[in-house]
XYZ file of C-alpha atoms in Angstrom:
120
model
C 81.199 42.737 94.871
C 79.234 45.918 95.452
C 79.506 47.795 98.728
C 75.624 48.027 98.455
C 74.202 44.337 98.304
C 70.652 43.414 98.354
C 70.312 42.317 101.884
C 66.576 41.880 102.654
C 63.331 41.047 100.552
C 59.948 41.526 101.869
C 56.810 40.102 100.448
C 53.221 41.411 101.170
C 50.694 38.887 102.940
C 47.316 39.433 104.394
C 48.447 36.661 106.656
C 52.155 36.921 107.352
C 52.054 33.399 109.581
C 50.281 31.713 107.079
C 52.696 32.937 104.324
C 55.782 31.958 106.177
C 54.241 28.678 106.760
C 53.796 28.187 103.021
C 57.116 29.206 101.827
C 58.936 27.254 104.696
C 57.190 23.932 103.616
C 57.476 24.526 99.805
C 61.074 25.743 99.873
C 62.433 24.668 103.250
C 63.190 27.954 104.485
C 63.729 28.880 108.084
C 60.737 30.622 109.352
C 60.863 32.720 112.760
C 57.880 34.689 114.154
C 58.935 38.241 115.753
C 56.164 38.840 118.066
C 57.449 42.010 119.457
C 57.154 43.360 115.791
C 54.440 41.212 114.839
C 56.642 40.205 111.678
C 57.574 36.968 110.170
C 61.051 36.304 108.591
C 62.745 33.720 106.600
C 66.040 32.609 105.833
C 66.779 31.380 102.442
C 70.441 30.708 102.356
C 72.510 31.195 100.563
C 70.630 34.218 99.501
C 69.225 37.190 101.241
C 67.117 36.982 104.236
C 63.509 38.543 104.127
C 60.076 38.772 105.690
C 56.426 39.051 105.309
C 54.689 42.580 105.474
C 50.917 42.785 106.292
C 49.083 44.339 103.613
C 47.788 47.637 105.013
C 46.600 49.175 101.315
C 48.565 52.324 102.314
C 52.395 51.785 102.251
C 51.953 47.913 101.751
C 49.522 46.276 99.011
C 49.061 42.963 97.859
C 51.349 41.771 95.482
C 54.274 44.159 96.447
C 57.892 42.957 96.603
C 60.311 45.225 98.470
C 64.131 44.914 98.093
C 66.375 46.338 100.905
C 69.934 47.697 99.899
C 72.678 47.767 102.284
C 74.153 51.270 102.995
C 76.648 52.640 105.390
C 74.759 56.021 105.996
C 71.135 56.089 105.190
C 70.784 60.051 105.541
C 73.554 60.532 103.185
C 72.129 58.219 100.529
C 68.742 59.436 101.401
C 70.039 63.138 100.083
C 71.715 61.716 97.149
C 68.517 59.849 95.852
C 66.602 63.009 96.051
C 69.081 64.872 94.545
C 68.784 62.632 91.403
C 65.017 62.873 91.573
C 64.098 60.042 94.037
C 61.816 60.759 97.017
C 61.945 59.597 100.583
C 58.763 57.742 101.712
C 59.887 56.512 105.011
C 62.978 58.447 106.758
C 65.376 56.715 108.626
C 63.654 54.310 111.150
C 64.973 52.323 114.266
C 64.343 48.456 114.419
C 65.308 47.827 117.900
C 68.441 45.616 118.315
C 68.656 45.095 114.607
C 69.584 48.552 112.744
C 67.791 51.163 110.842
C 66.025 51.142 107.585
C 64.108 53.728 105.402
C 62.115 53.512 102.122
C 62.217 55.571 98.786
C 60.942 55.918 95.692
C 63.236 56.087 92.514
C 62.241 58.523 89.496
C 60.421 55.662 87.838
C 58.148 54.925 90.827
C 59.775 51.829 92.103
C 59.553 51.653 96.042
C 63.019 50.420 97.373
C 64.272 50.110 100.932
C 67.635 51.028 102.630
C 69.280 49.096 105.458
C 72.003 49.743 107.969
C 72.716 47.275 110.678
C 74.249 47.788 114.012
C 77.447 46.304 113.045
C 77.896 48.820 110.002
């Protein structure tokens, strides 16, 4: 098993609460609204968890899907990404009580996230 699994998936939605309701009813996923972050999460066990991003037409556009890859050291991983032609879009950012994340583009333009949990 890779030490860098996909751990989180984000789908874009104009109305994250409505999207959560839809996916919860269709697939039976556990849906949770996190008001402190204005964010809706889903649990799709045994697969990775995820959430619904608000479409803002800058960082998040309709139809975007963003995967997050686990890493033990976001800064080191971003440095390696940049040395290989990728670009940091969002540097290491705290998610209170959960961990940290960052977003980069690979050399072909794909947007991908990195995640480190508090337990890492």
